[in-house]
Amino acid sequence: NLRRSFLQTRNSELRTRNTELETLRERDIFLPNPSMKRFHQLFGLLVVVAFLMTGQYMDKYLAHLHGMPDGPRMLFRTRHIFILLAGLINLGIGSYFNYRSQRGQRALQVLGSALIVSATLLFIIAFFYEPGLSDLKTPLSHYGMYLIAIGTLLHLFSEVETDRSGTL
């Protein structure tokens, strides 16, 4: 009877807490949502698979890049490594991600994640697009590098807590 009573009380508490969280989520898009952690894990894994596939593309369809001029060969290889970088950053974020306690901190996390995902997509597109450009222009990976750096820094800055008066 004691155990049954304890379990009923615990279930009641959990239902109340879930109801409260759902009510808060409706008002605040930056409230904890376990899907962000899972998203970064799955997205990072897919990007690492894309890295492996771009490696196979260079091997099978571009004959190990043999005989290719230095500029395009360098662009293929660096974009290939940028894809790995982005995949590993996503996996890293997915392994640690927990929403911060304050709304501003959560907003930095969400914005940082959006920038990192955008940069990742730019790197994948750049792998196929930029080696064909003249004069070694790199518009996509140029902005992708800024986005991934800013996104990572936003995740870092989300660690900074302020007290209720707004001071650090």
JSON list of C-alpha atoms in Angstrom, two decimals:
[
{"chain": "A", "resi": 1, "resn": "ASN", "atom": "CA", "xyz": [0.00, 0.00, 0.00]},
{"chain": "A", "resi": 2, "resn": "LEU", "atom": "CA", "xyz": [2.83, 2.39, 0.84]},
{"chain": "A", "resi": 3, "resn": "ARG", "atom": "CA", "xyz": [4.50, 1.72, -2.51]},
{"chain": "A", "resi": 4, "resn": "ARG", "atom": "CA", "xyz": [1.22, 2.13, -4.41]},
{"chain": "A", "resi": 5, "resn": "SER", "atom": "CA", "xyz": [0.58, 5.42, -2.63]},
{"chain": "A", "resi": 6, "resn": "PHE", "atom": "CA", "xyz": [4.08, 6.64, -3.45]},
{"chain": "A", "resi": 7, "resn": "LEU", "atom": "CA", "xyz": [3.70, 5.72, -7.14]},
{"chain": "A", "resi": 8, "resn": "GLN", "atom": "CA", "xyz": [0.32, 7.42, -7.38]},
{"chain": "A", "resi": 9, "resn": "THR", "atom": "CA", "xyz": [1.73, 10.58, -5.80]},
{"chain": "A", "resi": 10, "resn": "ARG", "atom": "CA", "xyz": [4.75, 10.50, -8.12]},
{"chain": "A", "resi": 11, "resn": "ASN", "atom": "CA", "xyz": [2.59, 9.98, -11.21]},
{"chain": "A", "resi": 12, "resn": "SER", "atom": "CA", "xyz": [0.36, 12.85, -10.16]},
{"chain": "A", "resi": 13, "resn": "GLU", "atom": "CA", "xyz": [3.40, 15.12, -9.70]},
{"chain": "A", "resi": 14, "resn": "LEU", "atom": "CA", "xyz": [4.76, 14.17, -13.13]},
{"chain": "A", "resi": 15, "resn": "ARG", "atom": "CA", "xyz": [1.40, 14.83, -14.82]},
{"chain": "A", "resi": 16, "resn": "THR", "atom": "CA", "xyz": [1.20, 18.23, -13.13]},
{"chain": "A", "resi": 17, "resn": "ARG", "atom": "CA", "xyz": [4.75, 19.12, -14.20]},
{"chain": "A", "resi": 18, "resn": "ASN", "atom": "CA", "xyz": [4.13, 18.01, -17.79]},
{"chain": "A", "resi": 19, "resn": "THR", "atom": "CA", "xyz": [0.96, 20.08, -17.93]},
{"chain": "A", "resi": 20, "resn": "GLU", "atom": "CA", "xyz": [2.85, 23.11, -16.62]},
{"chain": "A", "resi": 21, "resn": "LEU", "atom": "CA", "xyz": [5.62, 22.64, -19.18]},
{"chain": "A", "resi": 22, "resn": "GLU", "atom": "CA", "xyz": [3.15, 22.30, -22.04]},
{"chain": "A", "resi": 23, "resn": "THR", "atom": "CA", "xyz": [1.42, 25.51, -20.95]},
{"chain": "A", "resi": 24, "resn": "LEU", "atom": "CA", "xyz": [4.77, 27.33, -20.82]},
{"chain": "A", "resi": 25, "resn": "ARG", "atom": "CA", "xyz": [5.89, 25.92, -24.19]},
{"chain": "A", "resi": 26, "resn": "GLU", "atom": "CA", "xyz": [2.84, 27.41, -25.83]},
{"chain": "A", "resi": 27, "resn": "ARG", "atom": "CA", "xyz": [4.00, 30.86, -24.66]},
{"chain": "A", "resi": 28, "resn": "ASP", "atom": "CA", "xyz": [7.79, 30.48, -25.01]},
{"chain": "A", "resi": 29, "resn": "ILE", "atom": "CA", "xyz": [9.42, 28.85, -28.04]},
{"chain": "A", "resi": 30, "resn": "PHE", "atom": "CA", "xyz": [12.76, 28.74, -26.22]},
{"chain": "A", "resi": 31, "resn": "LEU", "atom": "CA", "xyz": [11.67, 26.33, -23.49]},
{"chain": "A", "resi": 32, "resn": "PRO", "atom": "CA", "xyz": [13.34, 22.93, -23.14]},
{"chain": "A", "resi": 33, "resn": "ASN", "atom": "CA", "xyz": [12.60, 20.55, -25.94]},
{"chain": "A", "resi": 34, "resn": "PRO", "atom": "CA", "xyz": [14.57, 17.30, -26.15]},
{"chain": "A", "resi": 35, "resn": "SER", "atom": "CA", "xyz": [14.28, 17.30, -29.92]},
{"chain": "A", "resi": 36, "resn": "MET", "atom": "CA", "xyz": [17.10, 19.88, -30.30]},
{"chain": "A", "resi": 37, "resn": "LYS", "atom": "CA", "xyz": [19.63, 17.47, -28.79]},
{"chain": "A", "resi": 38, "resn": "ARG", "atom": "CA", "xyz": [18.34, 14.64, -30.97]},
{"chain": "A", "resi": 39, "resn": "PHE", "atom": "CA", "xyz": [18.32, 16.89, -34.05]},
{"chain": "A", "resi": 40, "resn": "HIS", "atom": "CA", "xyz": [22.00, 17.78, -33.68]},
{"chain": "A", "resi": 41, "resn": "GLN", "atom": "CA", "xyz": [22.91, 14.12, -33.13]},
{"chain": "A", "resi": 42, "resn": "LEU", "atom": "CA", "xyz": [21.03, 12.91, -36.21]},
{"chain": "A", "resi": 43, "resn": "PHE", "atom": "CA", "xyz": [21.99, 15.87, -38.39]},
{"chain": "A", "resi": 44, "resn": "GLY", "atom": "CA", "xyz": [25.65, 15.50, -37.38]},
{"chain": "A", "resi": 45, "resn": "LEU", "atom": "CA", "xyz": [25.55, 11.80, -38.21]},
{"chain": "A", "resi": 46, "resn": "LEU", "atom": "CA", "xyz": [24.02, 12.55, -41.63]},
{"chain": "A", "resi": 47, "resn": "VAL", "atom": "CA", "xyz": [26.68, 15.17, -42.30]},
{"chain": "A", "resi": 48, "resn": "VAL", "atom": "CA", "xyz": [29.46, 12.70, -41.42]},
{"chain": "A", "resi": 49, "resn": "VAL", "atom": "CA", "xyz": [27.85, 10.28, -43.90]},
{"chain": "A", "resi": 50, "resn": "ALA", "atom": "CA", "xyz": [27.84, 13.13, -46.46]},
{"chain": "A", "resi": 51, "resn": "PHE", "atom": "CA", "xyz": [31.56, 13.59, -45.72]},
{"chain": "A", "resi": 52, "resn": "LEU", "atom": "CA", "xyz": [32.17, 9.92, -46.48]},
{"chain": "A", "resi": 53, "resn": "MET", "atom": "CA", "xyz": [30.10, 10.16, -49.66]},
{"chain": "A", "resi": 54, "resn": "THR", "atom": "CA", "xyz": [31.95, 13.25, -50.90]},
{"chain": "A", "resi": 55, "resn": "GLY", "atom": "CA", "xyz": [35.18, 11.33, -50.31]},
{"chain": "A", "resi": 56, "resn": "GLN", "atom": "CA", "xyz": [33.86, 8.49, -52.44]},
{"chain": "A", "resi": 57, "resn": "TYR", "atom": "CA", "xyz": [32.77, 11.02, -55.08]},
{"chain": "A", "resi": 58, "resn": "MET", "atom": "CA", "xyz": [36.32, 12.40, -55.28]},
{"chain": "A", "resi": 59, "resn": "ASP", "atom": "CA", "xyz": [37.73, 8.87, -55.39]},
{"chain": "A", "resi": 60, "resn": "LYS", "atom": "CA", "xyz": [35.38, 7.22, -57.88]},
{"chain": "A", "resi": 61, "resn": "TYR", "atom": "CA", "xyz": [34.16, 10.04, -60.12]},
{"chain": "A", "resi": 62, "resn": "LEU", "atom": "CA", "xyz": [37.11, 12.42, -60.02]},
{"chain": "A", "resi": 63, "resn": "ALA", "atom": "CA", "xyz": [39.84, 9.72, -60.07]},
{"chain": "A", "resi": 64, "resn": "HIS", "atom": "CA", "xyz": [41.44, 10.79, -56.76]},
{"chain": "A", "resi": 65, "resn": "LEU", "atom": "CA", "xyz": [41.68, 14.31, -58.22]},
{"chain": "A", "resi": 66, "resn": "HIS", "atom": "CA", "xyz": [44.77, 13.21, -60.24]},
{"chain": "A", "resi": 67, "resn": "GLY", "atom": "CA", "xyz": [45.55, 15.51, -63.14]},
{"chain": "A", "resi": 68, "resn": "MET", "atom": "CA", "xyz": [43.22, 18.21, -61.83]},
{"chain": "A", "resi": 69, "resn": "PRO", "atom": "CA", "xyz": [44.63, 21.75, -61.63]},
{"chain": "A", "resi": 70, "resn": "ASP", "atom": "CA", "xyz": [45.80, 22.78, -58.16]},
{"chain": "A", "resi": 71, "resn": "GLY", "atom": "CA", "xyz": [43.05, 25.36, -57.54]},
{"chain": "A", "resi": 72, "resn": "PRO", "atom": "CA", "xyz": [39.98, 23.15, -58.04]},
{"chain": "A", "resi": 73, "resn": "ARG", "atom": "CA", "xyz": [41.73, 20.21, -56.33]},
{"chain": "A", "resi": 74, "resn": "MET", "atom": "CA", "xyz": [42.39, 22.41, -53.29]},
{"chain": "A", "resi": 75, "resn": "LEU", "atom": "CA", "xyz": [38.77, 23.57, -53.26]},
{"chain": "A", "resi": 76, "resn": "PHE", "atom": "CA", "xyz": [37.41, 20.02, -53.39]},
{"chain": "A", "resi": 77, "resn": "ARG", "atom": "CA", "xyz": [39.66, 18.89, -50.56]},
{"chain": "A", "resi": 78, "resn": "THR", "atom": "CA", "xyz": [39.06, 21.85, -48.27]},
{"chain": "A", "resi": 79, "resn": "ARG", "atom": "CA", "xyz": [35.28, 21.77, -48.77]},
{"chain": "A", "resi": 80, "resn": "HIS", "atom": "CA", "xyz": [35.43, 18.06, -48.01]},
{"chain": "A", "resi": 81, "resn": "ILE", "atom": "CA", "xyz": [37.19, 18.82, -44.69]},
{"chain": "A", "resi": 82, "resn": "PHE", "atom": "CA", "xyz": [34.73, 21.67, -43.95]},
{"chain": "A", "resi": 83, "resn": "ILE", "atom": "CA", "xyz": [31.90, 19.14, -44.23]},
{"chain": "A", "resi": 84, "resn": "LEU", "atom": "CA", "xyz": [33.65, 16.93, -41.66]},
{"chain": "A", "resi": 85, "resn": "LEU", "atom": "CA", "xyz": [34.17, 19.96, -39.39]},
{"chain": "A", "resi": 86, "resn": "ALA", "atom": "CA", "xyz": [30.48, 20.84, -39.54]},
{"chain": "A", "resi": 87, "resn": "GLY", "atom": "CA", "xyz": [29.40, 17.25, -38.90]},
{"chain": "A", "resi": 88, "resn": "LEU", "atom": "CA", "xyz": [31.66, 16.95, -35.86]},
{"chain": "A", "resi": 89, "resn": "ILE", "atom": "CA", "xyz": [30.49, 20.27, -34.44]},
{"chain": "A", "resi": 90, "resn": "ASN", "atom": "CA", "xyz": [26.87, 19.11, -34.76]},
{"chain": "A", "resi": 91, "resn": "LEU", "atom": "CA", "xyz": [27.72, 15.80, -33.08]},
{"chain": "A", "resi": 92, "resn": "GLY", "atom": "CA", "xyz": [29.52, 17.67, -30.31]},
{"chain": "A", "resi": 93, "resn": "ILE", "atom": "CA", "xyz": [26.58, 19.97, -29.69]},
{"chain": "A", "resi": 94, "resn": "GLY", "atom": "CA", "xyz": [24.23, 16.99, -29.77]},
{"chain": "A", "resi": 95, "resn": "SER", "atom": "CA", "xyz": [26.26, 15.22, -27.12]},
{"chain": "A", "resi": 96, "resn": "TYR", "atom": "CA", "xyz": [26.19, 18.07, -24.59]},
{"chain": "A", "resi": 97, "resn": "PHE", "atom": "CA", "xyz": [23.05, 20.02, -25.44]},
{"chain": "A", "resi": 98, "resn": "ASN", "atom": "CA", "xyz": [20.84, 21.04, -22.54]},
{"chain": "A", "resi": 99, "resn": "TYR", "atom": "CA", "xyz": [18.69, 24.10, -22.66]},
{"chain": "A", "resi": 100, "resn": "ARG", "atom": "CA", "xyz": [19.90, 26.90, -20.42]},
{"chain": "A", "resi": 101, "resn": "SER", "atom": "CA", "xyz": [17.76, 28.17, -17.58]},
{"chain": "A", "resi": 102, "resn": "GLN", "atom": "CA", "xyz": [17.23, 31.74, -18.78]},
{"chain": "A", "resi": 103, "resn": "ARG", "atom": "CA", "xyz": [15.25, 32.75, -21.85]},
{"chain": "A", "resi": 104, "resn": "GLY", "atom": "CA", "xyz": [18.08, 34.87, -23.30]},
{"chain": "A", "resi": 105, "resn": "GLN", "atom": "CA", "xyz": [20.49, 31.98, -22.98]},
{"chain": "A", "resi": 106, "resn": "ARG", "atom": "CA", "xyz": [18.07, 29.67, -24.75]},
{"chain": "A", "resi": 107, "resn": "ALA", "atom": "CA", "xyz": [17.63, 32.22, -27.53]},
{"chain": "A", "resi": 108, "resn": "LEU", "atom": "CA", "xyz": [21.41, 32.27, -28.05]},
{"chain": "A", "resi": 109, "resn": "GLN", "atom": "CA", "xyz": [21.43, 28.48, -28.25]},
{"chain": "A", "resi": 110, "resn": "VAL", "atom": "CA", "xyz": [18.63, 28.35, -30.81]},
{"chain": "A", "resi": 111, "resn": "LEU", "atom": "CA", "xyz": [20.20, 31.09, -32.93]},
{"chain": "A", "resi": 112, "resn": "GLY", "atom": "CA", "xyz": [23.62, 29.43, -32.69]},
{"chain": "A", "resi": 113, "resn": "SER", "atom": "CA", "xyz": [22.15, 26.11, -33.80]},
{"chain": "A", "resi": 114, "resn": "ALA", "atom": "CA", "xyz": [20.38, 27.73, -36.74]},
{"chain": "A", "resi": 115, "resn": "LEU", "atom": "CA", "xyz": [23.62, 29.38, -37.88]},
{"chain": "A", "resi": 116, "resn": "ILE", "atom": "CA", "xyz": [25.59, 26.14, -37.56]},
{"chain": "A", "resi": 117, "resn": "VAL", "atom": "CA", "xyz": [23.00, 24.19, -39.56]},
{"chain": "A", "resi": 118, "resn": "SER", "atom": "CA", "xyz": [22.97, 26.92, -42.24]},
{"chain": "A", "resi": 119, "resn": "ALA", "atom": "CA", "xyz": [26.77, 26.85, -42.45]},
{"chain": "A", "resi": 120, "resn": "THR", "atom": "CA", "xyz": [26.73, 23.07, -42.78]},
{"chain": "A", "resi": 121, "resn": "LEU", "atom": "CA", "xyz": [24.35, 23.23, -45.73]},
{"chain": "A", "resi": 122, "resn": "LEU", "atom": "CA", "xyz": [26.49, 25.94, -47.34]},
{"chain": "A", "resi": 123, "resn": "PHE", "atom": "CA", "xyz": [29.58, 23.72, -47.06]},
{"chain": "A", "resi": 124, "resn": "ILE", "atom": "CA", "xyz": [27.83, 20.79, -48.73]},
{"chain": "A", "resi": 125, "resn": "ILE", "atom": "CA", "xyz": [26.59, 22.97, -51.59]},
{"chain": "A", "resi": 126, "resn": "ALA", "atom": "CA", "xyz": [30.01, 24.63, -51.86]},
{"chain": "A", "resi": 127, "resn": "PHE", "atom": "CA", "xyz": [31.69, 21.25, -52.34]},
{"chain": "A", "resi": 128, "resn": "PHE", "atom": "CA", "xyz": [29.92, 20.85, -55.69]},
{"chain": "A", "resi": 129, "resn": "TYR", "atom": "CA", "xyz": [29.62, 24.52, -56.70]},
{"chain": "A", "resi": 130, "resn": "GLU", "atom": "CA", "xyz": [32.84, 26.34, -55.81]},
{"chain": "A", "resi": 131, "resn": "PRO", "atom": "CA", "xyz": [35.49, 24.21, -57.56]},
{"chain": "A", "resi": 132, "resn": "GLY", "atom": "CA", "xyz": [33.92, 25.20, -60.90]},
{"chain": "A", "resi": 133, "resn": "LEU", "atom": "CA", "xyz": [34.14, 28.93, -60.24]},
{"chain": "A", "resi": 134, "resn": "SER", "atom": "CA", "xyz": [36.85, 31.03, -61.82]},
{"chain": "A", "resi": 135, "resn": "ASP", "atom": "CA", "xyz": [39.60, 32.77, -59.87]},
{"chain": "A", "resi": 136, "resn": "LEU", "atom": "CA", "xyz": [39.18, 30.46, -56.85]},
{"chain": "A", "resi": 137, "resn": "LYS", "atom": "CA", "xyz": [36.17, 32.39, -55.60]},
{"chain": "A", "resi": 138, "resn": "THR", "atom": "CA", "xyz": [34.52, 30.86, -52.54]},
{"chain": "A", "resi": 139, "resn": "PRO", "atom": "CA", "xyz": [31.33, 32.78, -51.76]},
{"chain": "A", "resi": 140, "resn": "LEU", "atom": "CA", "xyz": [29.45, 29.95, -50.05]},
{"chain": "A", "resi": 141, "resn": "SER", "atom": "CA", "xyz": [32.19, 28.55, -47.84]},
{"chain": "A", "resi": 142, "resn": "HIS", "atom": "CA", "xyz": [33.35, 32.09, -47.05]},
{"chain": "A", "resi": 143, "resn": "TYR", "atom": "CA", "xyz": [30.00, 32.89, -45.44]},
{"chain": "A", "resi": 144, "resn": "GLY", "atom": "CA", "xyz": [29.66, 29.35, -44.10]},
{"chain": "A", "resi": 145, "resn": "MET", "atom": "CA", "xyz": [32.88, 29.78, -42.11]},
{"chain": "A", "resi": 146, "resn": "TYR", "atom": "CA", "xyz": [31.59, 33.02, -40.56]},
{"chain": "A", "resi": 147, "resn": "LEU", "atom": "CA", "xyz": [28.24, 31.40, -39.74]},
{"chain": "A", "resi": 148, "resn": "ILE", "atom": "CA", "xyz": [29.75, 28.34, -38.11]},
{"chain": "A", "resi": 149, "resn": "ALA", "atom": "CA", "xyz": [32.16, 30.47, -36.05]},
{"chain": "A", "resi": 150, "resn": "ILE", "atom": "CA", "xyz": [29.40, 32.83, -34.88]},
{"chain": "A", "resi": 151, "resn": "GLY", "atom": "CA", "xyz": [27.04, 29.92, -34.15]},
{"chain": "A", "resi": 152, "resn": "THR", "atom": "CA", "xyz": [29.67, 28.15, -32.07]},
{"chain": "A", "resi": 153, "resn": "LEU", "atom": "CA", "xyz": [30.44, 31.37, -30.17]},
{"chain": "A", "resi": 154, "resn": "LEU", "atom": "CA", "xyz": [26.73, 31.88, -29.48]},
{"chain": "A", "resi": 155, "resn": "HIS", "atom": "CA", "xyz": [26.61, 28.44, -27.89]},
{"chain": "A", "resi": 156, "resn": "LEU", "atom": "CA", "xyz": [29.64, 29.43, -25.81]},
{"chain": "A", "resi": 157, "resn": "PHE", "atom": "CA", "xyz": [28.08, 32.75, -24.78]},
{"chain": "A", "resi": 158, "resn": "SER", "atom": "CA", "xyz": [24.87, 31.00, -23.79]},
{"chain": "A", "resi": 159, "resn": "GLU", "atom": "CA", "xyz": [26.83, 29.70, -20.80]},
{"chain": "A", "resi": 160, "resn": "VAL", "atom": "CA", "xyz": [27.07, 33.20, -19.32]},
{"chain": "A", "resi": 161, "resn": "GLU", "atom": "CA", "xyz": [24.40, 33.65, -16.68]},
{"chain": "A", "resi": 162, "resn": "THR", "atom": "CA", "xyz": [22.98, 36.92, -15.43]},
{"chain": "A", "resi": 163, "resn": "ASP", "atom": "CA", "xyz": [21.28, 37.48, -12.12]},
{"chain": "A", "resi": 164, "resn": "ARG", "atom": "CA", "xyz": [17.79, 38.97, -11.87]},
{"chain": "A", "resi": 165, "resn": "SER", "atom": "CA", "xyz": [19.16, 42.52, -11.96]},
{"chain": "A", "resi": 166, "resn": "GLY", "atom": "CA", "xyz": [20.66, 41.86, -15.39]},
{"chain": "A", "resi": 167, "resn": "THR", "atom": "CA", "xyz": [24.32, 41.87, -14.34]},
{"chain": "A", "resi": 168, "resn": "LEU", "atom": "CA", "xyz": [26.80, 39.10, -15.09]}
]
